[in-house]
């Protein structure tokens, strides 16, 4: 299985154009105002006109119905918080492909077991932003489940992440010049290593 690659936290049109030329599987934009990488929901509509890559709208806060509605132009919606049982159940009411965030921690194993019933795209990510995911824990989970892995991934640790053989790798801050602006040299090196 070839590992897929998602570059997230993109907030400039120039980066969308450059990343669209690369062997990247998903382009992620954060459309939740709490992020320093925030872009308006309308940004996705424009991006869809200039890129054929699947676009992921990343949201944190809001009711499920609102998140789905606001992400209508995106190919996928990533909900980057732990959902309640009723919110997970509500996902069945919609025909939208969803990426569900699961914190990479033993205490969230029961939540992981629930989440996989509602989405075929689970992102195992560090419980704290910008902190590297516990690779030993990720390795253990990836042996049992098809999950994506994110959290503090960069050029210095990408080979260790690749060895885990996740379904996909999600990178944001590890390839940035500053929040929202990607370093194309770093991205190209990540693509070269992931897409061998």
PDB file of C-alpha atoms in Angstrom:
ATOM      1  CA  UNK A   1       0.000   0.000   0.000  1.00  0.00           C
ATOM      2  CA  UNK A   2       1.348   3.408  -0.982  1.00  0.00           C
ATOM      3  CA  UNK A   3       0.920   5.895   1.827  1.00  0.00           C
ATOM      4  CA  UNK A   4      -1.134   8.928   0.914  1.00  0.00           C
ATOM      5  CA  UNK A   5      -0.086  12.451   1.853  1.00  0.00           C
ATOM      6  CA  UNK A   6      -2.099  15.408   3.099  1.00  0.00           C
ATOM      7  CA  UNK A   7      -0.568  18.840   3.445  1.00  0.00           C
ATOM      8  CA  UNK A   8      -2.711  20.864   5.808  1.00  0.00           C
ATOM      9  CA  UNK A   9      -2.988  24.424   7.035  1.00  0.00           C
ATOM     10  CA  UNK A  10      -2.639  25.938   3.565  1.00  0.00           C
ATOM     11  CA  UNK A  11      -3.740  29.559   3.502  1.00  0.00           C
ATOM     12  CA  UNK A  12      -2.357  31.091   0.305  1.00  0.00           C
ATOM     13  CA  UNK A  13      -3.375  30.722  -3.324  1.00  0.00           C
ATOM     14  CA  UNK A  14       0.268  30.560  -4.403  1.00  0.00           C
ATOM     15  CA  UNK A  15       0.790  27.528  -2.143  1.00  0.00           C
ATOM     16  CA  UNK A  16      -2.349  25.857  -3.504  1.00  0.00           C
ATOM     17  CA  UNK A  17      -1.032  26.315  -7.037  1.00  0.00           C
ATOM     18  CA  UNK A  18       2.428  24.925  -6.214  1.00  0.00           C
ATOM     19  CA  UNK A  19       1.169  22.023  -4.092  1.00  0.00           C
ATOM     20  CA  UNK A  20      -1.351  21.074  -6.784  1.00  0.00           C
ATOM     21  CA  UNK A  21       1.566  20.250  -9.094  1.00  0.00           C
ATOM     22  CA  UNK A  22       3.053  17.783  -6.605  1.00  0.00           C
ATOM     23  CA  UNK A  23       2.263  14.156  -5.811  1.00  0.00           C
ATOM     24  CA  UNK A  24       0.090  15.094  -2.838  1.00  0.00           C
ATOM     25  CA  UNK A  25      -3.242  13.373  -2.296  1.00  0.00           C
ATOM     26  CA  UNK A  26      -5.156  15.936  -0.192  1.00  0.00           C
ATOM     27  CA  UNK A  27      -4.869  19.668   0.386  1.00  0.00           C
ATOM     28  CA  UNK A  28      -6.135  20.831   3.764  1.00  0.00           C
ATOM     29  CA  UNK A  29      -7.398  24.281   4.657  1.00  0.00           C
ATOM     30  CA  UNK A  30      -8.401  25.273   8.163  1.00  0.00           C
ATOM     31  CA  UNK A  31     -11.749  27.047   8.048  1.00  0.00           C
ATOM     32  CA  UNK A  32     -12.173  27.407  11.793  1.00  0.00           C
ATOM     33  CA  UNK A  33     -11.498  30.877  13.163  1.00  0.00           C
ATOM     34  CA  UNK A  34      -9.611  29.523  16.186  1.00  0.00           C
ATOM     35  CA  UNK A  35      -6.600  28.680  13.989  1.00  0.00           C
ATOM     36  CA  UNK A  36      -3.726  30.962  13.038  1.00  0.00           C
ATOM     37  CA  UNK A  37      -3.980  29.249   9.621  1.00  0.00           C
ATOM     38  CA  UNK A  38      -7.638  30.258   9.234  1.00  0.00           C
ATOM     39  CA  UNK A  39      -9.159  30.925   5.835  1.00  0.00           C
ATOM     40  CA  UNK A  40     -12.792  31.759   5.110  1.00  0.00           C
ATOM     41  CA  UNK A  41     -15.087  28.995   3.861  1.00  0.00           C
ATOM     42  CA  UNK A  42     -15.360  30.847   0.532  1.00  0.00           C
ATOM     43  CA  UNK A  43     -11.644  30.208  -0.032  1.00  0.00           C
ATOM     44  CA  UNK A  44     -12.514  26.575  -0.812  1.00  0.00           C
ATOM     45  CA  UNK A  45     -14.845  27.557  -3.640  1.00  0.00           C
ATOM     46  CA  UNK A  46     -12.051  29.528  -5.260  1.00  0.00           C
ATOM     47  CA  UNK A  47      -9.487  26.779  -4.656  1.00  0.00           C
ATOM     48  CA  UNK A  48     -11.769  24.206  -6.327  1.00  0.00           C
ATOM     49  CA  UNK A  49     -11.577  26.297  -9.507  1.00  0.00           C
ATOM     50  CA  UNK A  50      -7.771  26.183  -9.644  1.00  0.00           C
ATOM     51  CA  UNK A  51      -6.910  22.753  -8.230  1.00  0.00           C
ATOM     52  CA  UNK A  52      -8.073  19.251  -9.086  1.00  0.00           C
ATOM     53  CA  UNK A  53      -6.748  17.868  -5.792  1.00  0.00           C
ATOM     54  CA  UNK A  54      -9.289  16.828  -3.142  1.00  0.00           C
ATOM     55  CA  UNK A  55      -9.749  19.696  -0.692  1.00  0.00           C
ATOM     56  CA  UNK A  56     -10.249  19.064   3.015  1.00  0.00           C
ATOM     57  CA  UNK A  57     -12.005  21.667   5.147  1.00  0.00           C
ATOM     58  CA  UNK A  58     -10.749  21.399   8.729  1.00  0.00           C
ATOM     59  CA  UNK A  59     -13.195  22.498  11.417  1.00  0.00           C
ATOM     60  CA  UNK A  60     -13.124  22.296  15.198  1.00  0.00           C
ATOM     61  CA  UNK A  61     -16.121  24.063  16.655  1.00  0.00           C
ATOM     62  CA  UNK A  62     -19.805  24.047  15.772  1.00  0.00           C
ATOM     63  CA  UNK A  63     -22.804  21.816  15.449  1.00  0.00           C
ATOM     64  CA  UNK A  64     -22.418  18.917  13.034  1.00  0.00           C
ATOM     65  CA  UNK A  65     -25.131  20.286  10.727  1.00  0.00           C
ATOM     66  CA  UNK A  66     -23.355  23.663  10.563  1.00  0.00           C
ATOM     67  CA  UNK A  67     -19.974  22.084   9.896  1.00  0.00           C
ATOM     68  CA  UNK A  68     -21.394  20.006   7.050  1.00  0.00           C
ATOM     69  CA  UNK A  69     -23.152  23.022   5.532  1.00  0.00           C
ATOM     70  CA  UNK A  70     -20.090  25.274   5.748  1.00  0.00           C
ATOM     71  CA  UNK A  71     -17.893  22.577   4.169  1.00  0.00           C
ATOM     72  CA  UNK A  72     -20.245  22.034   1.217  1.00  0.00           C
ATOM     73  CA  UNK A  73     -17.611  22.974  -1.377  1.00  0.00           C
ATOM     74  CA  UNK A  74     -14.893  20.795   0.155  1.00  0.00           C
ATOM     75  CA  UNK A  75     -14.391  17.199  -0.910  1.00  0.00           C
ATOM     76  CA  UNK A  76     -13.906  16.131   2.703  1.00  0.00           C
ATOM     77  CA  UNK A  77     -14.627  17.585   6.120  1.00  0.00           C
ATOM     78  CA  UNK A  78     -12.151  16.970   8.914  1.00  0.00           C
ATOM     79  CA  UNK A  79     -13.614  17.464  12.380  1.00  0.00           C
ATOM     80  CA  UNK A  80     -10.665  18.075  14.637  1.00  0.00           C
ATOM     81  CA  UNK A  81     -12.177  17.396  18.038  1.00  0.00           C
ATOM     82  CA  UNK A  82     -13.531  14.431  19.944  1.00  0.00           C
ATOM     83  CA  UNK A  83     -17.245  14.025  19.192  1.00  0.00           C
ATOM     84  CA  UNK A  84     -19.987  12.902  21.522  1.00  0.00           C
ATOM     85  CA  UNK A  85     -21.850   9.657  20.794  1.00  0.00           C
ATOM     86  CA  UNK A  86     -24.838  11.637  19.514  1.00  0.00           C
ATOM     87  CA  UNK A  87     -22.600  13.702  17.206  1.00  0.00           C
ATOM     88  CA  UNK A  88     -21.016  10.543  15.816  1.00  0.00           C
ATOM     89  CA  UNK A  89     -24.480   9.103  15.209  1.00  0.00           C
ATOM     90  CA  UNK A  90     -25.570  12.318  13.493  1.00  0.00           C
ATOM     91  CA  UNK A  91     -22.813  11.853  10.893  1.00  0.00           C
ATOM     92  CA  UNK A  92     -24.917   9.018   9.440  1.00  0.00           C
ATOM     93  CA  UNK A  93     -27.494  11.618   8.393  1.00  0.00           C
ATOM     94  CA  UNK A  94     -25.158  13.189   5.862  1.00  0.00           C
ATOM     95  CA  UNK A  95     -23.561  12.146   2.602  1.00  0.00           C
ATOM     96  CA  UNK A  96     -20.238  13.836   3.285  1.00  0.00           C
ATOM     97  CA  UNK A  97     -16.855  12.146   3.523  1.00  0.00           C
ATOM     98  CA  UNK A  98     -15.501  12.832   7.007  1.00  0.00           C
ATOM     99  CA  UNK A  99     -12.052  12.630   8.566  1.00  0.00           C
ATOM    100  CA  UNK A 100     -12.351  12.080  12.311  1.00  0.00           C
ATOM    101  CA  UNK A 101      -9.602  13.177  14.682  1.00  0.00           C
ATOM    102  CA  UNK A 102      -8.639  10.735  17.420  1.00  0.00           C
ATOM    103  CA  UNK A 103      -6.064  11.817  20.024  1.00  0.00           C
ATOM    104  CA  UNK A 104      -3.049   9.484  20.073  1.00  0.00           C
ATOM    105  CA  UNK A 105      -3.451   8.324  23.644  1.00  0.00           C
ATOM    106  CA  UNK A 106      -4.388   5.117  25.446  1.00  0.00           C
ATOM    107  CA  UNK A 107      -7.289   6.922  27.094  1.00  0.00           C
ATOM    108  CA  UNK A 108      -8.950   7.403  23.675  1.00  0.00           C
ATOM    109  CA  UNK A 109      -8.897   3.760  22.544  1.00  0.00           C
ATOM    110  CA  UNK A 110     -12.626   3.354  23.245  1.00  0.00           C
ATOM    111  CA  UNK A 111     -13.295   6.495  21.188  1.00  0.00           C
ATOM    112  CA  UNK A 112     -11.164   5.087  18.339  1.00  0.00           C
ATOM    113  CA  UNK A 113     -13.297   1.936  18.357  1.00  0.00           C
ATOM    114  CA  UNK A 114     -16.414   4.104  18.017  1.00  0.00           C
ATOM    115  CA  UNK A 115     -14.977   6.502  15.424  1.00  0.00           C
ATOM    116  CA  UNK A 116     -14.045   3.741  12.961  1.00  0.00           C
ATOM    117  CA  UNK A 117     -17.720   2.819  12.726  1.00  0.00           C
ATOM    118  CA  UNK A 118     -18.540   6.290  11.381  1.00  0.00           C
ATOM    119  CA  UNK A 119     -15.622   7.071   9.082  1.00  0.00           C
ATOM    120  CA  UNK A 120     -13.091   5.223   6.954  1.00  0.00           C
ATOM    121  CA  UNK A 121     -10.654   8.093   7.509  1.00  0.00           C
ATOM    122  CA  UNK A 122      -9.368   8.324  11.052  1.00  0.00           C
ATOM    123  CA  UNK A 123      -6.575  10.770  11.860  1.00  0.00           C
ATOM    124  CA  UNK A 124      -4.506   9.663  14.815  1.00  0.00           C
ATOM    125  CA  UNK A 125      -2.938  12.930  15.923  1.00  0.00           C
ATOM    126  CA  UNK A 126      -1.055  14.294  18.869  1.00  0.00           C
ATOM    127  CA  UNK A 127      -3.364  15.415  21.696  1.00  0.00           C
ATOM    128  CA  UNK A 128      -1.409  18.711  21.748  1.00  0.00           C
ATOM    129  CA  UNK A 129      -0.825  20.953  18.737  1.00  0.00           C
ATOM    130  CA  UNK A 130       2.694  21.025  17.328  1.00  0.00           C
ATOM    131  CA  UNK A 131       3.858  18.182  19.559  1.00  0.00           C
ATOM    132  CA  UNK A 132       5.155  15.051  17.876  1.00  0.00           C
ATOM    133  CA  UNK A 133       2.820  12.103  18.035  1.00  0.00           C
ATOM    134  CA  UNK A 134       3.975   9.191  20.177  1.00  0.00           C
ATOM    135  CA  UNK A 135       5.358   6.994  17.397  1.00  0.00           C
ATOM    136  CA  UNK A 136       5.333   3.836  19.526  1.00  0.00           C
ATOM    137  CA  UNK A 137       1.638   4.305  20.206  1.00  0.00           C
ATOM    138  CA  UNK A 138       0.970   5.130  16.537  1.00  0.00           C
ATOM    139  CA  UNK A 139       2.831   1.984  15.451  1.00  0.00           C
ATOM    140  CA  UNK A 140       0.712  -0.151  17.769  1.00  0.00           C
ATOM    141  CA  UNK A 141      -2.555   1.358  16.482  1.00  0.00           C
ATOM    142  CA  UNK A 142      -1.525   1.233  12.800  1.00  0.00           C
ATOM    143  CA  UNK A 143      -0.981  -2.529  13.089  1.00  0.00           C
ATOM    144  CA  UNK A 144      -4.670  -2.954  13.949  1.00  0.00           C
ATOM    145  CA  UNK A 145      -6.379  -0.085  12.123  1.00  0.00           C
ATOM    146  CA  UNK A 146      -6.036   1.795   8.829  1.00  0.00           C
ATOM    147  CA  UNK A 147      -5.331   5.256  10.205  1.00  0.00           C
ATOM    148  CA  UNK A 148      -3.705   8.456   9.104  1.00  0.00           C
ATOM    149  CA  UNK A 149      -0.995   9.901  11.324  1.00  0.00           C
ATOM    150  CA  UNK A 150      -0.337  13.545  12.112  1.00  0.00           C
ATOM    151  CA  UNK A 151       1.271  15.600  14.818  1.00  0.00           C
ATOM    152  CA  UNK A 152       4.705  17.203  14.746  1.00  0.00           C
ATOM    153  CA  UNK A 153       5.801  15.408  11.579  1.00  0.00           C
ATOM    154  CA  UNK A 154       8.705  16.987   9.715  1.00  0.00           C
ATOM    155  CA  UNK A 155      11.786  16.146   7.649  1.00  0.00           C
ATOM    156  CA  UNK A 156      13.649  14.942  10.749  1.00  0.00           C
ATOM    157  CA  UNK A 157      11.111  12.254  11.681  1.00  0.00           C
ATOM    158  CA  UNK A 158       9.263  11.471   8.436  1.00  0.00           C
ATOM    159  CA  UNK A 159      11.217   8.248   7.831  1.00  0.00           C
ATOM    160  CA  UNK A 160      10.137   6.859  11.214  1.00  0.00           C
ATOM    161  CA  UNK A 161       6.522   7.732  10.383  1.00  0.00           C
ATOM    162  CA  UNK A 162       6.769   6.060   6.955  1.00  0.00           C
ATOM    163  CA  UNK A 163       8.053   2.868   8.636  1.00  0.00           C
ATOM    164  CA  UNK A 164       4.745   2.674  10.536  1.00  0.00           C
ATOM    165  CA  UNK A 165       2.973   2.345   7.160  1.00  0.00           C
ATOM    166  CA  UNK A 166      -0.048   4.522   7.924  1.00  0.00           C
ATOM    167  CA  UNK A 167      -2.936   4.930   5.488  1.00  0.00           C
ATOM    168  CA  UNK A 168      -1.876   8.552   5.089  1.00  0.00           C
ATOM    169  CA  UNK A 169       0.391  11.168   6.640  1.00  0.00           C
ATOM    170  CA  UNK A 170      -0.927  14.586   7.629  1.00  0.00           C
ATOM    171  CA  UNK A 171       1.626  17.408   7.838  1.00  0.00           C
ATOM    172  CA  UNK A 172       1.146  21.097   8.562  1.00  0.00           C
ATOM    173  CA  UNK A 173       3.629  22.993  10.748  1.00  0.00           C
ATOM    174  CA  UNK A 174       6.496  20.642   9.849  1.00  0.00           C
ATOM    175  CA  UNK A 175       6.687  22.136   6.348  1.00  0.00           C
ATOM    176  CA  UNK A 176       6.043  25.792   7.129  1.00  0.00           C
ATOM    177  CA  UNK A 177       8.010  29.005   6.859  1.00  0.00           C
ATOM    178  CA  UNK A 178       5.405  30.579   9.147  1.00  0.00           C
ATOM    179  CA  UNK A 179       1.817  29.520  10.015  1.00  0.00           C
ATOM    180  CA  UNK A 180      -0.104  29.021   6.777  1.00  0.00           C
ATOM    181  CA  UNK A 181       2.867  29.537   4.413  1.00  0.00           C
ATOM    182  CA  UNK A 182       4.480  26.339   3.193  1.00  0.00           C
ATOM    183  CA  UNK A 183       8.172  25.817   2.455  1.00  0.00           C
ATOM    184  CA  UNK A 184       8.097  24.157  -0.972  1.00  0.00           C
ATOM    185  CA  UNK A 185      11.608  22.698  -0.579  1.00  0.00           C
ATOM    186  CA  UNK A 186      10.527  20.894   2.606  1.00  0.00           C
ATOM    187  CA  UNK A 187       7.310  19.720   0.980  1.00  0.00           C
ATOM    188  CA  UNK A 188       9.195  18.373  -2.051  1.00  0.00           C
ATOM    189  CA  UNK A 189      11.549  16.457   0.243  1.00  0.00           C
ATOM    190  CA  UNK A 190       8.609  14.996   2.186  1.00  0.00           C
ATOM    191  CA  UNK A 191       6.913  13.975  -1.089  1.00  0.00           C
ATOM    192  CA  UNK A 192      10.153  12.389  -2.339  1.00  0.00           C
ATOM    193  CA  UNK A 193      10.432  10.268   0.796  1.00  0.00           C
ATOM    194  CA  UNK A 194       6.764   9.318   1.131  1.00  0.00           C
ATOM    195  CA  UNK A 195       6.100   8.568  -2.526  1.00  0.00           C
ATOM    196  CA  UNK A 196       9.086   6.286  -3.186  1.00  0.00           C
TER     197      UNK A 196
END
